[in-house]
XYZ file of N, CA and C in Angstrom:
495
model
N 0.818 -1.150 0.000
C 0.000 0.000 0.000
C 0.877 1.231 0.000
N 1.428 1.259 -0.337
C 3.090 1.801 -0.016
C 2.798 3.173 -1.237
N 1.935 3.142 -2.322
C 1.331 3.755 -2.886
C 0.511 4.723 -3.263
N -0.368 3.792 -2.512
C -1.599 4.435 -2.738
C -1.541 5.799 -0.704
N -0.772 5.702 -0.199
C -0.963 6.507 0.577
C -1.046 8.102 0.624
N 0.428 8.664 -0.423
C -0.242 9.760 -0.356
C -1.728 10.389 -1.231
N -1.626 9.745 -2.160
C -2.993 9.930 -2.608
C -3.911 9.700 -2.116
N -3.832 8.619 -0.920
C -5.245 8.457 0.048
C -5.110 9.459 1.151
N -4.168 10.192 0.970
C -4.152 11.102 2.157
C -4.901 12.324 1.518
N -4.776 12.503 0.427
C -5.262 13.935 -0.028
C -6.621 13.143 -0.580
N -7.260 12.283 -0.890
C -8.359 12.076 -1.340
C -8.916 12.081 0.513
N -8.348 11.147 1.033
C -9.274 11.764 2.508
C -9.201 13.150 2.844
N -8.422 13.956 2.488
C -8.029 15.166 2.808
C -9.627 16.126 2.142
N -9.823 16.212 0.693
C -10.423 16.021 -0.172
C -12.029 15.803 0.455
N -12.316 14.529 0.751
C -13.480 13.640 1.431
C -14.209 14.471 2.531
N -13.072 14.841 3.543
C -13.228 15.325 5.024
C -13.933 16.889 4.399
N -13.446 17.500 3.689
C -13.725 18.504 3.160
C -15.085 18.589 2.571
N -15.347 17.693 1.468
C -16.384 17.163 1.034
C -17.124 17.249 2.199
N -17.517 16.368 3.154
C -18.162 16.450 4.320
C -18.514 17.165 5.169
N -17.535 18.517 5.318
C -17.372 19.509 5.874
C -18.745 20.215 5.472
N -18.593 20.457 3.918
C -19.453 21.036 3.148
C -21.104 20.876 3.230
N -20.377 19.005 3.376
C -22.187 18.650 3.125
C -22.455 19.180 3.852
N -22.065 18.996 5.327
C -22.360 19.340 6.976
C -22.990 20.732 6.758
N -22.897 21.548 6.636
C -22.817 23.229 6.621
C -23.849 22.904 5.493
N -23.984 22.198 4.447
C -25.304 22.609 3.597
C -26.611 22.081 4.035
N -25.881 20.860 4.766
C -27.154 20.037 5.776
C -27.629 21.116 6.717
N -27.002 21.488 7.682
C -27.106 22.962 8.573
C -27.856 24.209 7.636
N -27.426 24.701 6.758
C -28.212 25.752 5.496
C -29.673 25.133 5.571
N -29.480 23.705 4.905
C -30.743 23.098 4.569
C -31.798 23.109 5.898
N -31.087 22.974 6.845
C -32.005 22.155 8.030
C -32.042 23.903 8.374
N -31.776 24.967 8.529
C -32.064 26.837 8.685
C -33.315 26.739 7.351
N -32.695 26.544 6.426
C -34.074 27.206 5.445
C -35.043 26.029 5.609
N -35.091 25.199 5.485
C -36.563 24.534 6.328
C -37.329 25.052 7.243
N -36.266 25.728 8.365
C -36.895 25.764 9.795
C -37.719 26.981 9.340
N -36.981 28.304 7.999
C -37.128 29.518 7.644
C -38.741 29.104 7.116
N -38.425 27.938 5.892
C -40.126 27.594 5.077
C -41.014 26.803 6.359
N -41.106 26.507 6.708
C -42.175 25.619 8.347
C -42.065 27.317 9.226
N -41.527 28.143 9.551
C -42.028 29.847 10.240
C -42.707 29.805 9.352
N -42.018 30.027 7.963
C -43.152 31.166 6.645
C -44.598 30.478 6.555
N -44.523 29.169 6.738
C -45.818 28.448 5.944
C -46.593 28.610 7.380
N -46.201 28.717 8.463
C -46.972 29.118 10.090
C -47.842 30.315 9.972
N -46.599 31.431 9.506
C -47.246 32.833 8.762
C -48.391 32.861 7.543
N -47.619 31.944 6.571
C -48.319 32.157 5.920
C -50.008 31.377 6.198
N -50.311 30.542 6.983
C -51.432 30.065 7.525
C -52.371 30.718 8.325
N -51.285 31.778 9.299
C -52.251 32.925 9.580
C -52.341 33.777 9.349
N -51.828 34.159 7.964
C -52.304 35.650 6.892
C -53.443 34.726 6.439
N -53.301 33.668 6.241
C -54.513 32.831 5.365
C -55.733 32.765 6.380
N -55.891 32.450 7.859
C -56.437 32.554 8.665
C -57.409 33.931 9.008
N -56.345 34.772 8.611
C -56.596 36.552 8.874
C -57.250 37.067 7.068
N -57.097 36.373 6.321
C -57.930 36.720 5.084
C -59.287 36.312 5.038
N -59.438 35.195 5.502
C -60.462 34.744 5.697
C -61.744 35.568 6.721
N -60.959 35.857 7.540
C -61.844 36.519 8.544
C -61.960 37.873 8.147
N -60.887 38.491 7.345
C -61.422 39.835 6.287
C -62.511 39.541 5.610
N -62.221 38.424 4.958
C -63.915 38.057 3.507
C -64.675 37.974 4.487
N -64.968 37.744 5.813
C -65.922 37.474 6.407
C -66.614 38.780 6.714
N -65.804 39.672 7.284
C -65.679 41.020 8.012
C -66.580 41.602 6.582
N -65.696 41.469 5.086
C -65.868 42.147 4.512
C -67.712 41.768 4.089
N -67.471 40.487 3.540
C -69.468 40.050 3.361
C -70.148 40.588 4.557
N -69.901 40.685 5.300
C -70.735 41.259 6.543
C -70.745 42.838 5.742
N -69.746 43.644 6.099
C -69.638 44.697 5.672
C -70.648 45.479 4.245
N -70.395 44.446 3.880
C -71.192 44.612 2.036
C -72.963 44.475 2.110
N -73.374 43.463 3.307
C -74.368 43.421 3.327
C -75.009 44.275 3.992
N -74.393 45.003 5.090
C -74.969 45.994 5.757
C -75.027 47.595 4.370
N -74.124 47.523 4.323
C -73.798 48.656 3.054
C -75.039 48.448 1.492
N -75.552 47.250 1.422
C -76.660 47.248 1.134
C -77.463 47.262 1.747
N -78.046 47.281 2.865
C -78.999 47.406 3.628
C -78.836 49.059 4.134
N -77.878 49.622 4.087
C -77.683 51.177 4.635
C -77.802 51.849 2.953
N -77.686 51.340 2.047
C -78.499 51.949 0.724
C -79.755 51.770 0.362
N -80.074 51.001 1.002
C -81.989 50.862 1.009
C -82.563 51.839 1.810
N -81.710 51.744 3.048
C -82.021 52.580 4.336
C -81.686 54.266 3.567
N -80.876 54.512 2.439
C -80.608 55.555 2.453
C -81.330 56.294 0.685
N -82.157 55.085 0.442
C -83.048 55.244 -1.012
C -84.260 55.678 -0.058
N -84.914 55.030 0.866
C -85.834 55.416 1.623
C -86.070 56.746 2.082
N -84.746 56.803 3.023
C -84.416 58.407 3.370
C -84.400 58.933 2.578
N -84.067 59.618 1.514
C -84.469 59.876 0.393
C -85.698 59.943 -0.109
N -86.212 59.316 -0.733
C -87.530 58.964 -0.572
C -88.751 60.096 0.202
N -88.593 59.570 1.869
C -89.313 60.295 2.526
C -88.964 61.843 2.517
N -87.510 62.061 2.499
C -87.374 63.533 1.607
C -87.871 64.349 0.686
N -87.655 63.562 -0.515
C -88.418 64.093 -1.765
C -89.931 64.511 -1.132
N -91.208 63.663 -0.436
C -92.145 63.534 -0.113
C -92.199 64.554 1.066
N -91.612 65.138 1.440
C -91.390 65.939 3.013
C -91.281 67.282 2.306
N -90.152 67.592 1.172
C -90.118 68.814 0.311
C -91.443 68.558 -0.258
N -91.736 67.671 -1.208
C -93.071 68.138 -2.095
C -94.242 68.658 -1.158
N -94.383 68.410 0.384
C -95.579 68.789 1.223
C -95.044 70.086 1.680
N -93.485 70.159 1.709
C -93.403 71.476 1.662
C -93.710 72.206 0.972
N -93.516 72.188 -0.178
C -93.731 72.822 -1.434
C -95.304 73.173 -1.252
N -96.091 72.310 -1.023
C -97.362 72.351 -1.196
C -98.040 73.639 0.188
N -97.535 73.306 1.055
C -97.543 74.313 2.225
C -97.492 75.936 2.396
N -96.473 75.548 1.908
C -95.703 77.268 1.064
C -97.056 77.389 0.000
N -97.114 76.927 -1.095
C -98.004 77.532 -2.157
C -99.558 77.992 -1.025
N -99.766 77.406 -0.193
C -101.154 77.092 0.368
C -101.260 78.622 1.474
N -99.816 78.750 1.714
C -99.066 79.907 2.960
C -99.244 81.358 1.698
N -98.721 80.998 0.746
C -98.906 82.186 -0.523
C -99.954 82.854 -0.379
N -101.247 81.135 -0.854
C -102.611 81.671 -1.374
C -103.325 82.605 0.214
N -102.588 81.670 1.116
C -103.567 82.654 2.899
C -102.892 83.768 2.717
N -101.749 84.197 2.403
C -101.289 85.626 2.416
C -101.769 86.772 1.303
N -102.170 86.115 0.349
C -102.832 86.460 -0.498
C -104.203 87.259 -0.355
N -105.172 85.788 0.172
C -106.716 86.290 0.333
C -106.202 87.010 2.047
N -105.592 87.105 2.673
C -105.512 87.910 3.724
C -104.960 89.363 3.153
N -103.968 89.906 2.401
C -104.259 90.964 1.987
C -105.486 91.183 1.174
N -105.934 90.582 0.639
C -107.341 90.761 -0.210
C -108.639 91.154 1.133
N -108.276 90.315 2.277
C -109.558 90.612 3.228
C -108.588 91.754 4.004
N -107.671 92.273 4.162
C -107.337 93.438 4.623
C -107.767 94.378 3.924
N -108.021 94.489 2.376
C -108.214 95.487 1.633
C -109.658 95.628 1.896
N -110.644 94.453 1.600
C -112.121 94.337 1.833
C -112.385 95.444 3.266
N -111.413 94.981 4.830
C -111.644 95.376 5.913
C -111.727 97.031 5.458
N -110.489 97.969 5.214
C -110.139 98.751 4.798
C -110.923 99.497 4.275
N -111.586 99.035 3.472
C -113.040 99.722 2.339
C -114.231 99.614 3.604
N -114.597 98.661 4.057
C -115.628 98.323 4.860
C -115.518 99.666 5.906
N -114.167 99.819 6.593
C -113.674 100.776 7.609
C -114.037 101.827 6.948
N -113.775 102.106 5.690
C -114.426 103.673 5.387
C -115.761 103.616 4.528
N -116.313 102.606 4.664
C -117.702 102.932 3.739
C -118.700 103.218 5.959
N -117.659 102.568 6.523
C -118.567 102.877 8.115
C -118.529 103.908 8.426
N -117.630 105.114 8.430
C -117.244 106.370 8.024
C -118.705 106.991 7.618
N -119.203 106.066 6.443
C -119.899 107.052 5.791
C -121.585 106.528 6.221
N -121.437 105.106 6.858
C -122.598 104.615 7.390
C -123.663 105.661 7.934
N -122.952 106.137 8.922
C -124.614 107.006 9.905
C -125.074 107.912 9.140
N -124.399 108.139 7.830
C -125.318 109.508 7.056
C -126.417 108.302 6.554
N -126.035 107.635 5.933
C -126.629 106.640 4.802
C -127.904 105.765 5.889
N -127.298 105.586 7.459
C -128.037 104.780 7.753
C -129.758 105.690 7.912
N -128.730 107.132 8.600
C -130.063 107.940 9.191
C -130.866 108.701 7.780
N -130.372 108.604 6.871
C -131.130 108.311 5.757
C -132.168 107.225 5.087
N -131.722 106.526 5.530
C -132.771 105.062 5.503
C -133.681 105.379 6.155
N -133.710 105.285 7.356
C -134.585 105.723 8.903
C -135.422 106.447 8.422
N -135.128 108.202 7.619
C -136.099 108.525 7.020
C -137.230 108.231 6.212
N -136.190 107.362 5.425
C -137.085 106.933 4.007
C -137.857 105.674 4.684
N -137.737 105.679 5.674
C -138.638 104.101 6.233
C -139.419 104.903 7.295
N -139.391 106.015 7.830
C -140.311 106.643 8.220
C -141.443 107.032 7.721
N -140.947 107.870 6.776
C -142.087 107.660 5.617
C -142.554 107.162 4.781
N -142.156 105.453 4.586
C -142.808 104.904 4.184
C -143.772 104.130 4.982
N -143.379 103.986 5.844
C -144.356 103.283 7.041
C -145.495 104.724 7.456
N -145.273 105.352 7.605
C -146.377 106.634 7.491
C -147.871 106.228 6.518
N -147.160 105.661 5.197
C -148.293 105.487 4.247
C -149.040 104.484 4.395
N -148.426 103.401 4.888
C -149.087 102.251 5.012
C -150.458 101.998 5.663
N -151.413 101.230 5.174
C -152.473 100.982 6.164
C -151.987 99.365 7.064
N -151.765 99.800 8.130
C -151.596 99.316 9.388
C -152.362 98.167 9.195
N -154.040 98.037 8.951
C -154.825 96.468 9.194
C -155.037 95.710 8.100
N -153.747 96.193 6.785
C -153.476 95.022 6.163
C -152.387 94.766 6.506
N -151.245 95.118 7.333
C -150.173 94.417 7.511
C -150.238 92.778 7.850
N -149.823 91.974 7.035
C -149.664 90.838 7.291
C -148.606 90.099 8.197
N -147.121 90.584 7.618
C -146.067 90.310 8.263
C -145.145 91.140 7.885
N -144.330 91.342 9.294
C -143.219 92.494 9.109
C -141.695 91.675 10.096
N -140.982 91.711 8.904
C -139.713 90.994 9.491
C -138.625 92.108 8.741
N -137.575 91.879 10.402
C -136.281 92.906 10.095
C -135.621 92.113 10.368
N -134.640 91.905 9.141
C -133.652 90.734 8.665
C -131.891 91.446 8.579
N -131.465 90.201 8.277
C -129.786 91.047 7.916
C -130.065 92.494 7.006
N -130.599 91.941 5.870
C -130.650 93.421 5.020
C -131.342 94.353 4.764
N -132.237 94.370 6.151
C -133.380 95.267 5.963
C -134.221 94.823 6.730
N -135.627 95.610 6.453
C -137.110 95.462 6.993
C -137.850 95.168 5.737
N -138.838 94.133 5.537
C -139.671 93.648 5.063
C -140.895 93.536 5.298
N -141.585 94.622 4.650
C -142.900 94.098 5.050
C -144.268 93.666 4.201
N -144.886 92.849 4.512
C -145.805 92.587 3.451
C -147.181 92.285 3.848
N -148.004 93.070 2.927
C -149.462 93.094 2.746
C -150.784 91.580 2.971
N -151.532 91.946 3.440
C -152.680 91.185 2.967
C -153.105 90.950 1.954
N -153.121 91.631 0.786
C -153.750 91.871 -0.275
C -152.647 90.624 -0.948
N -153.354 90.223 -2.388
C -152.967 89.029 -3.356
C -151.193 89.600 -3.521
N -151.476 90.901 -4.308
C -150.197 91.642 -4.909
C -149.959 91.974 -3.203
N -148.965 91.406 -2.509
C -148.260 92.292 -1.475
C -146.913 92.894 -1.511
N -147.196 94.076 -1.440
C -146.140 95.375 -1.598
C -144.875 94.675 -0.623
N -143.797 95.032 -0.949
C -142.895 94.680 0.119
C -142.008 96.127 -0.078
N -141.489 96.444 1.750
C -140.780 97.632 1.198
C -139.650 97.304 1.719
N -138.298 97.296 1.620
C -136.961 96.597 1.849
C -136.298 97.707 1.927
N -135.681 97.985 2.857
C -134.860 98.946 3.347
C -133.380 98.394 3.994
N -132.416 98.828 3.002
C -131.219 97.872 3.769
C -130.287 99.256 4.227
N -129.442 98.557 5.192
C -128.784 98.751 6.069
C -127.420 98.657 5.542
């Protein structure tokens, strides 16, 4: 064997080395394993934690349709709340309207009263003397109403004399 020694010295030399290597890639290998078994741990509870997002999120989506129904409605009763407004106001117009119209009526009324006691004690006259003429025992019926005095005859044709106020 007298031979083969130094060459078996550097092929073991060689070998040991070899081994060295594996050792340290076995070690690498047996680190990045330990690195993929963490990641795939992680990655199980990002997968864990996505899941419970889609969950979060379908929840989310369904309320968000249900808060757009809720918010077509609202709406809705809006439009219907303005249009009675709308209608209110026009209705608030027309009372402000016929209320200056019956302020103006009052207004005229206030000065035709002004002119009442000439006009009334003028009547008075003219119903003085017309009742002067009358014969008394045909009076049939005599009624004083909103717009006057009325009175009327026995006779077929009965006279009526109307005196307004």
């Amino acid at each position: 064997m007298g031979g083969w020694g130094p060459h078996m010295g550097g092929c073991l030399a060689q070998l040991d080395e070899s081994l060295t290597q594996l050792d340290r890639s076995l070690t690498q290998l047996d680190r990045s394993l330990t690195w993929l078994d963490e990641s795939l741990t992680w990655l199980d509870g990002s997968l864990a934690q996505l899941d419970k997002s889609l969950v979060w999120l379908d929840g989310s989506l369904a309320w968000l349709d249900e808060s757009l129904a809720w918010l077509d409605e609202s709406l809705a009763w809006l439009d219907e709340s303005l249009a009675q407004l709308d209608e209110s106001l026009m209705w608030l117009d027309k009372s402000l309207t016929w209320l200056d119209e019956s302020l103006a009526q009052l207004d005229e009324s206030l000065m035709q009263l002004d002119e009442s006691p000439v006009r009334f004690d003028e009547s008075l006259v003219w119903l003085h003397e017309s009742l002067a003429g009358l014969d008394w025992s045909r009076i049939e019926h005599c009624v004083l109403g909103e717009n006057g005095l009325t009175v009327l005859h026995k006779t077929a044709a009965a006279s009526r004399i109307i005196v307004e106020f």
